[in-house]
Amino acid sequence: MNKYLFIILRLLKINFKDFFFLSFNTIYSIVITSLTVVFILITFSVNLSFKEIIKTKIIKHDGYVEIYDSSFNHDYSIIDEENYKLNNRFNVSPLISKEVIVRYKSRTEACYVKMTDFDLDVFNLSDIIVNGELNQRGLVVGHKLFKKLNLKLNDSLNIIYEKDGQFSVFKIPIVGVFKTSIADFDKYNIYCDLSINDNILFNSQKTYILNFNDSQKIDPLFKMNEHNYSHYFWYEKYDNFLYWLNSYDYPINLLLMFIISVCLVNIVSSFYIDSMYRIKDLN
């Protein structure tokens, strides 16, 4: 017993000759370990926050879920009843969407045109208008598309669309520009009021778009009960984009693993050096 106690006391004994080196070595290890932990926490936090911001923006400006069933016969009351069961958590609007080609002078681009009730502002476009205004007489386009086609407010944009196997062209003025800071979203989406469909007469199926009525309480993981009608959720619509977004986790995690490995090597090396000095003191 006395033998083991003697060894422990010798290991704990301070050797003033090496005290500065051992103290520096210990402090260095603590600092490196602390910086590694802080860096990892900040990286995870920034990565998760960035993805949540992107998801929230998509839902806020493109809706949470589209609902359609042929038995509705465009009857609002069924959707309103469902929304009532969800404590009126959603704004509801009819929606018609169509793949089109837009052309201005010699410049063209493929886009999605989305017709909804501007008075309801289910896509919260009024929050992101950076030029012009939100009104029913024309198109609201993303700033990337606006810049690419070299457009100006009140310029007439040619909408080329297919109907019954034939292509038709309709001109409509640009009344507003929105900006979400999601490059592809601002490049390929254009919005207009449902009243314009009276002139264009798309043969697209009418659906109903539901979006959270409080943009500060958007929940990307919110689940709705299954019913007889079809759901088309935001994560189904953007599954390829979300896959691409999540793919950046792999290099980030690989980098963090490398940093952790370096930190562990540093800790083991420091422990080894410290042990060697203390064993030397025993001799």
PDB file of C-alpha atoms in Angstrom:
ATOM      1  CA  MET A   1       0.000   0.000   0.000  1.00  0.00           C
ATOM      2  CA  ASN A   2       2.786   2.390   0.911  1.00  0.00           C
ATOM      3  CA  LYS A   3       4.472   1.527  -2.357  1.00  0.00           C
ATOM      4  CA  TYR A   4       1.502   2.630  -4.488  1.00  0.00           C
ATOM      5  CA  LEU A   5       0.949   5.749  -2.412  1.00  0.00           C
ATOM      6  CA  PHE A   6       4.576   6.698  -2.932  1.00  0.00           C
ATOM      7  CA  ILE A   7       4.259   6.330  -6.713  1.00  0.00           C
ATOM      8  CA  ILE A   8       1.096   8.461  -6.818  1.00  0.00           C
ATOM      9  CA  LEU A   9       2.684  11.186  -4.728  1.00  0.00           C
ATOM     10  CA  ARG A  10       5.736  11.228  -6.987  1.00  0.00           C
ATOM     11  CA  LEU A  11       3.516  11.541 -10.088  1.00  0.00           C
ATOM     12  CA  LEU A  12       1.662  14.458  -8.549  1.00  0.00           C
ATOM     13  CA  LYS A  13       4.771  16.132  -7.288  1.00  0.00           C
ATOM     14  CA  ILE A  14       5.673  19.356  -9.026  1.00  0.00           C
ATOM     15  CA  ASN A  15       9.089  19.485 -10.559  1.00  0.00           C
ATOM     16  CA  PHE A  16       9.825  23.191 -10.807  1.00  0.00           C
ATOM     17  CA  LYS A  17      12.530  22.558 -13.378  1.00  0.00           C
ATOM     18  CA  ASP A  18       9.907  21.356 -15.907  1.00  0.00           C
ATOM     19  CA  PHE A  19       6.959  23.179 -14.420  1.00  0.00           C
ATOM     20  CA  PHE A  20       6.811  25.898 -17.110  1.00  0.00           C
ATOM     21  CA  PHE A  21       6.947  23.407 -19.980  1.00  0.00           C
ATOM     22  CA  LEU A  22       4.321  21.113 -18.490  1.00  0.00           C
ATOM     23  CA  SER A  23       2.049  24.063 -17.681  1.00  0.00           C
ATOM     24  CA  PHE A  24       2.375  25.404 -21.215  1.00  0.00           C
ATOM     25  CA  ASN A  25       1.725  21.941 -22.637  1.00  0.00           C
ATOM     26  CA  THR A  26      -1.406  21.560 -20.510  1.00  0.00           C
ATOM     27  CA  ILE A  27      -2.744  25.019 -21.361  1.00  0.00           C
ATOM     28  CA  TYR A  28      -2.024  24.438 -25.059  1.00  0.00           C
ATOM     29  CA  SER A  29      -4.014  21.180 -25.015  1.00  0.00           C
ATOM     30  CA  ILE A  30      -6.944  22.816 -23.228  1.00  0.00           C
ATOM     31  CA  VAL A  31      -7.011  25.749 -25.678  1.00  0.00           C
ATOM     32  CA  ILE A  32      -6.850  23.505 -28.765  1.00  0.00           C
ATOM     33  CA  THR A  33      -9.565  21.225 -27.405  1.00  0.00           C
ATOM     34  CA  SER A  34     -11.792  24.180 -26.530  1.00  0.00           C
ATOM     35  CA  LEU A  35     -11.340  25.773 -29.957  1.00  0.00           C
ATOM     36  CA  THR A  36     -12.151  22.469 -31.641  1.00  0.00           C
ATOM     37  CA  VAL A  37     -15.364  22.040 -29.660  1.00  0.00           C
ATOM     38  CA  VAL A  38     -16.402  25.660 -30.330  1.00  0.00           C
ATOM     39  CA  PHE A  39     -15.634  25.332 -34.056  1.00  0.00           C
ATOM     40  CA  ILE A  40     -17.656  22.123 -34.357  1.00  0.00           C
ATOM     41  CA  LEU A  41     -20.642  23.613 -32.524  1.00  0.00           C
ATOM     42  CA  ILE A  42     -20.566  26.787 -34.646  1.00  0.00           C
ATOM     43  CA  THR A  43     -20.272  24.773 -37.879  1.00  0.00           C
ATOM     44  CA  PHE A  44     -23.217  22.543 -37.007  1.00  0.00           C
ATOM     45  CA  SER A  45     -25.271  25.538 -35.901  1.00  0.00           C
ATOM     46  CA  VAL A  46     -24.566  27.551 -39.055  1.00  0.00           C
ATOM     47  CA  ASN A  47     -25.230  24.571 -41.316  1.00  0.00           C
ATOM     48  CA  LEU A  48     -28.538  23.709 -39.662  1.00  0.00           C
ATOM     49  CA  SER A  49     -29.630  27.357 -39.510  1.00  0.00           C
ATOM     50  CA  PHE A  50     -28.843  27.883 -43.188  1.00  0.00           C
ATOM     51  CA  LYS A  51     -30.932  24.868 -44.226  1.00  0.00           C
ATOM     52  CA  GLU A  52     -33.820  25.921 -41.993  1.00  0.00           C
ATOM     53  CA  ILE A  53     -33.781  29.424 -43.497  1.00  0.00           C
ATOM     54  CA  ILE A  54     -33.877  27.990 -47.027  1.00  0.00           C
ATOM     55  CA  LYS A  55     -36.726  25.600 -46.184  1.00  0.00           C
ATOM     56  CA  THR A  56     -38.705  28.338 -44.453  1.00  0.00           C
ATOM     57  CA  LYS A  57     -38.302  30.668 -47.446  1.00  0.00           C
ATOM     58  CA  ILE A  58     -39.477  27.974 -49.851  1.00  0.00           C
ATOM     59  CA  ILE A  59     -42.601  27.272 -47.788  1.00  0.00           C
ATOM     60  CA  LYS A  60     -43.304  30.946 -47.160  1.00  0.00           C
ATOM     61  CA  HIS A  61     -43.182  31.913 -50.839  1.00  0.00           C
ATOM     62  CA  ASP A  62     -44.291  28.710 -52.568  1.00  0.00           C
ATOM     63  CA  GLY A  63     -46.786  27.185 -50.156  1.00  0.00           C
ATOM     64  CA  TYR A  64     -46.807  24.242 -47.771  1.00  0.00           C
ATOM     65  CA  VAL A  65     -49.096  21.810 -49.578  1.00  0.00           C
ATOM     66  CA  GLU A  66     -51.267  21.625 -52.700  1.00  0.00           C
ATOM     67  CA  ILE A  67     -54.567  19.756 -52.418  1.00  0.00           C
ATOM     68  CA  TYR A  68     -56.831  18.472 -55.161  1.00  0.00           C
ATOM     69  CA  ASP A  69     -59.569  15.919 -55.659  1.00  0.00           C
ATOM     70  CA  SER A  70     -61.956  15.624 -58.583  1.00  0.00           C
ATOM     71  CA  SER A  71     -64.866  15.190 -56.186  1.00  0.00           C
ATOM     72  CA  PHE A  72     -64.395  18.752 -54.910  1.00  0.00           C
ATOM     73  CA  ASN A  73     -65.762  20.323 -58.055  1.00  0.00           C
ATOM     74  CA  HIS A  74     -63.743  23.356 -56.910  1.00  0.00           C
ATOM     75  CA  ASP A  75     -65.779  23.506 -53.720  1.00  0.00           C
ATOM     76  CA  TYR A  76     -63.988  25.770 -51.232  1.00  0.00           C
ATOM     77  CA  SER A  77     -66.046  24.555 -48.282  1.00  0.00           C
ATOM     78  CA  ILE A  78     -64.218  21.209 -48.055  1.00  0.00           C
ATOM     79  CA  ILE A  79     -60.829  22.928 -47.778  1.00  0.00           C
ATOM     80  CA  ASP A  80     -62.196  25.496 -45.357  1.00  0.00           C
ATOM     81  CA  GLU A  81     -63.584  22.708 -43.198  1.00  0.00           C
ATOM     82  CA  GLU A  82     -60.176  21.004 -43.132  1.00  0.00           C
ATOM     83  CA  ASN A  83     -58.468  24.280 -42.266  1.00  0.00           C
ATOM     84  CA  TYR A  84     -60.961  24.813 -39.442  1.00  0.00           C
ATOM     85  CA  LYS A  85     -59.953  21.424 -38.002  1.00  0.00           C
ATOM     86  CA  LEU A  86     -56.369  22.673 -38.029  1.00  0.00           C
ATOM     87  CA  ASN A  87     -57.376  25.752 -35.995  1.00  0.00           C
ATOM     88  CA  ASN A  88     -57.267  27.995 -39.087  1.00  0.00           C
ATOM     89  CA  ARG A  89     -53.523  27.570 -39.203  1.00  0.00           C
ATOM     90  CA  PHE A  90     -53.403  28.068 -42.968  1.00  0.00           C
ATOM     91  CA  ASN A  91     -54.253  30.598 -45.624  1.00  0.00           C
ATOM     92  CA  VAL A  92     -56.047  28.948 -48.550  1.00  0.00           C
ATOM     93  CA  SER A  93     -56.217  30.016 -52.168  1.00  0.00           C
ATOM     94  CA  PRO A  94     -57.072  28.430 -55.522  1.00  0.00           C
ATOM     95  CA  LEU A  95     -53.981  27.793 -57.624  1.00  0.00           C
ATOM     96  CA  ILE A  96     -53.267  27.135 -61.282  1.00  0.00           C
ATOM     97  CA  SER A  97     -49.675  26.386 -62.275  1.00  0.00           C
ATOM     98  CA  LYS A  98     -48.261  25.844 -65.728  1.00  0.00           C
ATOM     99  CA  GLU A  99     -44.901  25.261 -67.365  1.00  0.00           C
ATOM    100  CA  VAL A 100     -44.357  28.008 -69.900  1.00  0.00           C
ATOM    101  CA  ILE A 101     -41.679  29.701 -71.972  1.00  0.00           C
ATOM    102  CA  VAL A 102     -41.252  33.426 -71.494  1.00  0.00           C
ATOM    103  CA  ARG A 103     -39.745  35.580 -74.201  1.00  0.00           C
ATOM    104  CA  TYR A 104     -38.678  39.181 -74.369  1.00  0.00           C
ATOM    105  CA  LYS A 105     -37.125  40.348 -77.629  1.00  0.00           C
ATOM    106  CA  SER A 106     -34.445  37.729 -78.403  1.00  0.00           C
ATOM    107  CA  ARG A 107     -34.158  36.346 -74.853  1.00  0.00           C
ATOM    108  CA  THR A 108     -36.104  33.319 -73.626  1.00  0.00           C
ATOM    109  CA  GLU A 109     -36.375  31.231 -70.467  1.00  0.00           C
ATOM    110  CA  ALA A 110     -38.442  28.259 -69.255  1.00  0.00           C
ATOM    111  CA  CYS A 111     -40.496  29.093 -66.162  1.00  0.00           C
ATOM    112  CA  TYR A 112     -43.373  28.109 -63.940  1.00  0.00           C
ATOM    113  CA  VAL A 113     -46.265  30.550 -63.936  1.00  0.00           C
ATOM    114  CA  LYS A 114     -48.432  30.336 -60.816  1.00  0.00           C
ATOM    115  CA  MET A 115     -51.859  31.917 -60.707  1.00  0.00           C
ATOM    116  CA  THR A 116     -53.389  32.608 -57.335  1.00  0.00           C
ATOM    117  CA  ASP A 117     -55.621  35.139 -55.634  1.00  0.00           C
ATOM    118  CA  PHE A 118     -53.398  38.172 -55.048  1.00  0.00           C
ATOM    119  CA  ASP A 119     -55.886  39.560 -52.537  1.00  0.00           C
ATOM    120  CA  LEU A 120     -55.167  36.579 -50.268  1.00  0.00           C
ATOM    121  CA  ASP A 121     -51.381  36.849 -50.822  1.00  0.00           C
ATOM    122  CA  VAL A 122     -50.941  33.199 -49.855  1.00  0.00           C
ATOM    123  CA  PHE A 123     -47.314  33.297 -51.075  1.00  0.00           C
ATOM    124  CA  ASN A 124     -46.437  36.378 -48.998  1.00  0.00           C
ATOM    125  CA  LEU A 125     -45.185  38.155 -52.118  1.00  0.00           C
ATOM    126  CA  SER A 126     -45.848  41.568 -50.611  1.00  0.00           C
ATOM    127  CA  ASP A 127     -42.976  40.911 -48.182  1.00  0.00           C
ATOM    128  CA  ILE A 128     -40.392  40.395 -50.921  1.00  0.00           C
ATOM    129  CA  ILE A 129     -41.373  42.905 -53.618  1.00  0.00           C
ATOM    130  CA  VAL A 130     -38.238  44.952 -54.371  1.00  0.00           C
ATOM    131  CA  ASN A 131     -39.502  46.811 -57.421  1.00  0.00           C
ATOM    132  CA  GLY A 132     -42.996  47.726 -58.572  1.00  0.00           C
ATOM    133  CA  GLU A 133     -46.059  46.428 -56.775  1.00  0.00           C
ATOM    134  CA  LEU A 134     -48.374  43.458 -56.350  1.00  0.00           C
ATOM    135  CA  ASN A 135     -51.506  44.023 -58.401  1.00  0.00           C
ATOM    136  CA  GLN A 136     -53.876  42.057 -60.582  1.00  0.00           C
ATOM    137  CA  ARG A 137     -53.074  43.516 -63.976  1.00  0.00           C
ATOM    138  CA  GLY A 138     -49.725  41.853 -64.632  1.00  0.00           C
ATOM    139  CA  LEU A 139     -46.863  39.522 -63.723  1.00  0.00           C
ATOM    140  CA  VAL A 140     -44.591  39.493 -60.703  1.00  0.00           C
ATOM    141  CA  VAL A 141     -41.228  37.969 -61.665  1.00  0.00           C
ATOM    142  CA  GLY A 142     -38.059  37.043 -59.794  1.00  0.00           C
ATOM    143  CA  HIS A 143     -35.177  39.494 -59.911  1.00  0.00           C
ATOM    144  CA  LYS A 144     -32.870  36.908 -61.541  1.00  0.00           C
ATOM    145  CA  LEU A 145     -35.267  36.471 -64.453  1.00  0.00           C
ATOM    146  CA  PHE A 146     -35.870  40.215 -64.553  1.00  0.00           C
ATOM    147  CA  LYS A 147     -32.128  40.789 -64.876  1.00  0.00           C
ATOM    148  CA  LYS A 148     -31.478  37.954 -67.349  1.00  0.00           C
ATOM    149  CA  LEU A 149     -34.157  39.114 -69.785  1.00  0.00           C
ATOM    150  CA  ASN A 150     -33.107  42.751 -69.297  1.00  0.00           C
ATOM    151  CA  LEU A 151     -36.658  43.716 -68.419  1.00  0.00           C
ATOM    152  CA  LYS A 152     -38.123  46.963 -67.154  1.00  0.00           C
ATOM    153  CA  LEU A 153     -41.340  47.577 -65.293  1.00  0.00           C
ATOM    154  CA  ASN A 154     -44.391  47.675 -67.587  1.00  0.00           C
ATOM    155  CA  ASP A 155     -42.531  45.822 -70.363  1.00  0.00           C
ATOM    156  CA  SER A 156     -44.814  43.258 -71.985  1.00  0.00           C
ATOM    157  CA  LEU A 157     -43.581  39.686 -71.615  1.00  0.00           C
ATOM    158  CA  ASN A 158     -44.594  36.984 -74.100  1.00  0.00           C
ATOM    159  CA  ILE A 159     -45.979  33.884 -72.380  1.00  0.00           C
ATOM    160  CA  ILE A 160     -45.750  30.844 -74.647  1.00  0.00           C
ATOM    161  CA  TYR A 161     -47.845  27.900 -73.441  1.00  0.00           C
ATOM    162  CA  GLU A 162     -49.289  24.668 -74.765  1.00  0.00           C
ATOM    163  CA  LYS A 163     -53.006  23.957 -74.885  1.00  0.00           C
ATOM    164  CA  ASP A 164     -54.686  21.016 -76.574  1.00  0.00           C
ATOM    165  CA  GLY A 165     -51.546  20.189 -78.512  1.00  0.00           C
ATOM    166  CA  GLN A 166     -51.097  23.711 -79.844  1.00  0.00           C
ATOM    167  CA  PHE A 167     -48.856  26.546 -78.695  1.00  0.00           C
ATOM    168  CA  SER A 168     -50.344  29.929 -77.921  1.00  0.00           C
ATOM    169  CA  VAL A 169     -48.799  33.269 -77.028  1.00  0.00           C
ATOM    170  CA  PHE A 170     -50.150  35.835 -74.610  1.00  0.00           C
ATOM    171  CA  LYS A 171     -48.601  39.203 -73.741  1.00  0.00           C
ATOM    172  CA  ILE A 172     -48.771  40.522 -70.228  1.00  0.00           C
ATOM    173  CA  PRO A 173     -46.968  43.457 -68.564  1.00  0.00           C
ATOM    174  CA  ILE A 174     -44.448  43.218 -65.731  1.00  0.00           C
ATOM    175  CA  VAL A 175     -45.818  44.982 -62.644  1.00  0.00           C
ATOM    176  CA  GLY A 176     -43.470  43.793 -59.918  1.00  0.00           C
ATOM    177  CA  VAL A 177     -40.177  42.108 -59.067  1.00  0.00           C
ATOM    178  CA  PHE A 178     -39.593  39.863 -56.057  1.00  0.00           C
ATOM    179  CA  LYS A 179     -36.363  38.647 -54.457  1.00  0.00           C
ATOM    180  CA  THR A 180     -35.961  35.658 -52.127  1.00  0.00           C
ATOM    181  CA  SER A 181     -32.152  35.390 -52.539  1.00  0.00           C
ATOM    182  CA  ILE A 182     -32.605  31.755 -53.659  1.00  0.00           C
ATOM    183  CA  ALA A 183     -31.102  32.018 -57.139  1.00  0.00           C
ATOM    184  CA  ASP A 184     -33.062  29.308 -58.993  1.00  0.00           C
ATOM    185  CA  PHE A 185     -36.309  30.228 -57.286  1.00  0.00           C
ATOM    186  CA  ASP A 186     -35.954  33.848 -58.397  1.00  0.00           C
ATOM    187  CA  LYS A 187     -35.118  32.724 -61.910  1.00  0.00           C
ATOM    188  CA  TYR A 188     -37.819  30.177 -62.711  1.00  0.00           C
ATOM    189  CA  ASN A 189     -40.975  31.305 -60.866  1.00  0.00           C
ATOM    190  CA  ILE A 190     -43.436  33.980 -61.971  1.00  0.00           C
ATOM    191  CA  TYR A 191     -46.762  34.859 -60.392  1.00  0.00           C
ATOM    192  CA  CYS A 192     -49.990  36.454 -61.533  1.00  0.00           C
ATOM    193  CA  ASP A 193     -53.561  36.833 -60.358  1.00  0.00           C
ATOM    194  CA  LEU A 194     -56.222  34.228 -61.173  1.00  0.00           C
ATOM    195  CA  SER A 195     -58.248  36.825 -63.067  1.00  0.00           C
ATOM    196  CA  ILE A 196     -55.651  36.707 -65.860  1.00  0.00           C
ATOM    197  CA  ASN A 197     -56.630  33.099 -66.559  1.00  0.00           C
ATOM    198  CA  ASP A 198     -59.881  34.440 -68.013  1.00  0.00           C
ATOM    199  CA  ASN A 199     -57.771  35.680 -70.919  1.00  0.00           C
ATOM    200  CA  ILE A 200     -55.130  32.932 -71.140  1.00  0.00           C
ATOM    201  CA  LEU A 201     -57.455  30.004 -70.403  1.00  0.00           C
ATOM    202  CA  PHE A 202     -54.897  27.440 -69.313  1.00  0.00           C
ATOM    203  CA  ASN A 203     -56.175  23.885 -69.365  1.00  0.00           C
ATOM    204  CA  SER A 204     -54.218  23.083 -66.204  1.00  0.00           C
ATOM    205  CA  GLN A 205     -55.891  21.438 -63.249  1.00  0.00           C
ATOM    206  CA  LYS A 206     -56.982  23.811 -60.516  1.00  0.00           C
ATOM    207  CA  THR A 207     -55.671  22.947 -57.072  1.00  0.00           C
ATOM    208  CA  TYR A 208     -55.785  24.623 -53.682  1.00  0.00           C
ATOM    209  CA  ILE A 209     -52.645  25.895 -52.036  1.00  0.00           C
ATOM    210  CA  LEU A 210     -52.332  25.972 -48.250  1.00  0.00           C
ATOM    211  CA  ASN A 211     -49.717  28.047 -46.486  1.00  0.00           C
ATOM    212  CA  PHE A 212     -49.105  29.019 -42.883  1.00  0.00           C
ATOM    213  CA  ASN A 213     -50.959  32.220 -42.045  1.00  0.00           C
ATOM    214  CA  ASP A 214     -48.225  33.243 -39.604  1.00  0.00           C
ATOM    215  CA  SER A 215     -44.886  33.393 -41.416  1.00  0.00           C
ATOM    216  CA  GLN A 216     -43.103  33.521 -38.044  1.00  0.00           C
ATOM    217  CA  LYS A 217     -44.483  30.093 -37.101  1.00  0.00           C
ATOM    218  CA  ILE A 218     -43.689  28.063 -40.196  1.00  0.00           C
ATOM    219  CA  ASP A 219     -43.060  24.430 -39.312  1.00  0.00           C
ATOM    220  CA  PRO A 220     -41.391  22.422 -42.121  1.00  0.00           C
ATOM    221  CA  LEU A 221     -42.104  19.176 -40.218  1.00  0.00           C
ATOM    222  CA  PHE A 222     -45.817  19.810 -39.666  1.00  0.00           C
ATOM    223  CA  LYS A 223     -47.913  16.783 -40.628  1.00  0.00           C
ATOM    224  CA  MET A 224     -51.465  16.687 -41.933  1.00  0.00           C
ATOM    225  CA  ASN A 225     -53.828  13.761 -41.582  1.00  0.00           C
ATOM    226  CA  GLU A 226     -54.406  11.606 -44.640  1.00  0.00           C
ATOM    227  CA  HIS A 227     -57.734  12.127 -46.426  1.00  0.00           C
ATOM    228  CA  ASN A 228     -59.376  11.051 -49.639  1.00  0.00           C
ATOM    229  CA  TYR A 229     -57.883  13.928 -51.582  1.00  0.00           C
ATOM    230  CA  SER A 230     -54.323  14.216 -52.875  1.00  0.00           C
ATOM    231  CA  HIS A 231     -51.535  16.053 -51.086  1.00  0.00           C
ATOM    232  CA  TYR A 232     -48.497  17.478 -52.830  1.00  0.00           C
ATOM    233  CA  PHE A 233     -46.212  18.697 -50.052  1.00  0.00           C
ATOM    234  CA  TRP A 234     -43.395  21.182 -50.448  1.00  0.00           C
ATOM    235  CA  TYR A 235     -40.704  18.566 -49.706  1.00  0.00           C
ATOM    236  CA  GLU A 236     -42.070  16.340 -52.490  1.00  0.00           C
ATOM    237  CA  LYS A 237     -41.952  19.216 -54.936  1.00  0.00           C
ATOM    238  CA  TYR A 238     -38.385  20.127 -53.967  1.00  0.00           C
ATOM    239  CA  ASP A 239     -36.995  16.663 -53.226  1.00  0.00           C
ATOM    240  CA  ASN A 240     -34.143  17.022 -55.742  1.00  0.00           C
ATOM    241  CA  PHE A 241     -33.204  20.417 -54.357  1.00  0.00           C
ATOM    242  CA  LEU A 242     -33.298  19.122 -50.767  1.00  0.00           C
ATOM    243  CA  TYR A 243     -31.150  16.150 -51.775  1.00  0.00           C
ATOM    244  CA  TRP A 244     -28.620  18.569 -53.272  1.00  0.00           C
ATOM    245  CA  LEU A 245     -28.785  20.761 -50.171  1.00  0.00           C
ATOM    246  CA  ASN A 246     -28.202  17.821 -47.816  1.00  0.00           C
ATOM    247  CA  SER A 247     -25.322  16.529 -49.962  1.00  0.00           C
ATOM    248  CA  TYR A 248     -23.174  19.356 -48.564  1.00  0.00           C
ATOM    249  CA  ASP A 249     -23.329  17.647 -45.167  1.00  0.00           C
ATOM    250  CA  TYR A 250     -20.852  14.986 -46.305  1.00  0.00           C
ATOM    251  CA  PRO A 251     -17.817  17.228 -46.967  1.00  0.00           C
ATOM    252  CA  ILE A 252     -18.648  19.289 -43.869  1.00  0.00           C
ATOM    253  CA  ASN A 253     -18.796  16.180 -41.683  1.00  0.00           C
ATOM    254  CA  LEU A 254     -15.581  14.884 -43.263  1.00  0.00           C
ATOM    255  CA  LEU A 255     -13.828  18.152 -42.438  1.00  0.00           C
ATOM    256  CA  LEU A 256     -15.109  18.032 -38.865  1.00  0.00           C
ATOM    257  CA  MET A 257     -13.898  14.447 -38.471  1.00  0.00           C
ATOM    258  CA  PHE A 258     -10.441  15.507 -39.641  1.00  0.00           C
ATOM    259  CA  ILE A 259     -10.399  18.361 -37.114  1.00  0.00           C
ATOM    260  CA  ILE A 260     -11.513  16.004 -34.339  1.00  0.00           C
ATOM    261  CA  SER A 261      -8.753  13.562 -35.329  1.00  0.00           C
ATOM    262  CA  VAL A 262      -6.135  16.309 -35.156  1.00  0.00           C
ATOM    263  CA  CYS A 263      -7.459  17.341 -31.756  1.00  0.00           C
ATOM    264  CA  LEU A 264      -7.321  13.757 -30.449  1.00  0.00           C
ATOM    265  CA  VAL A 265      -3.766  13.329 -31.727  1.00  0.00           C
ATOM    266  CA  ASN A 266      -2.819  16.541 -29.960  1.00  0.00           C
ATOM    267  CA  ILE A 267      -4.387  15.392 -26.680  1.00  0.00           C
ATOM    268  CA  VAL A 268      -2.719  11.966 -26.846  1.00  0.00           C
ATOM    269  CA  SER A 269       0.650  13.543 -27.676  1.00  0.00           C
ATOM    270  CA  SER A 270       0.363  15.993 -24.796  1.00  0.00           C
ATOM    271  CA  PHE A 271      -0.613  13.219 -22.428  1.00  0.00           C
ATOM    272  CA  TYR A 272       2.320  11.117 -23.631  1.00  0.00           C
ATOM    273  CA  ILE A 273       4.826  13.959 -23.152  1.00  0.00           C
ATOM    274  CA  ASP A 274       3.424  14.726 -19.723  1.00  0.00           C
ATOM    275  CA  SER A 275       3.611  11.048 -18.735  1.00  0.00           C
ATOM    276  CA  MET A 276       7.199  10.747 -19.953  1.00  0.00           C
ATOM    277  CA  TYR A 277       8.278  13.684 -17.805  1.00  0.00           C
ATOM    278  CA  ARG A 278       6.546  12.307 -14.746  1.00  0.00           C
ATOM    279  CA  ILE A 279       7.981   8.817 -15.257  1.00  0.00           C
ATOM    280  CA  LYS A 280      11.372  10.452 -15.625  1.00  0.00           C
ATOM    281  CA  ASP A 281      10.853  12.058 -12.205  1.00  0.00           C
ATOM    282  CA  LEU A 282      10.339   8.625 -10.708  1.00  0.00           C
ATOM    283  CA  ASN A 283      13.803   7.551 -11.768  1.00  0.00           C
TER     284      ASN A 283
END
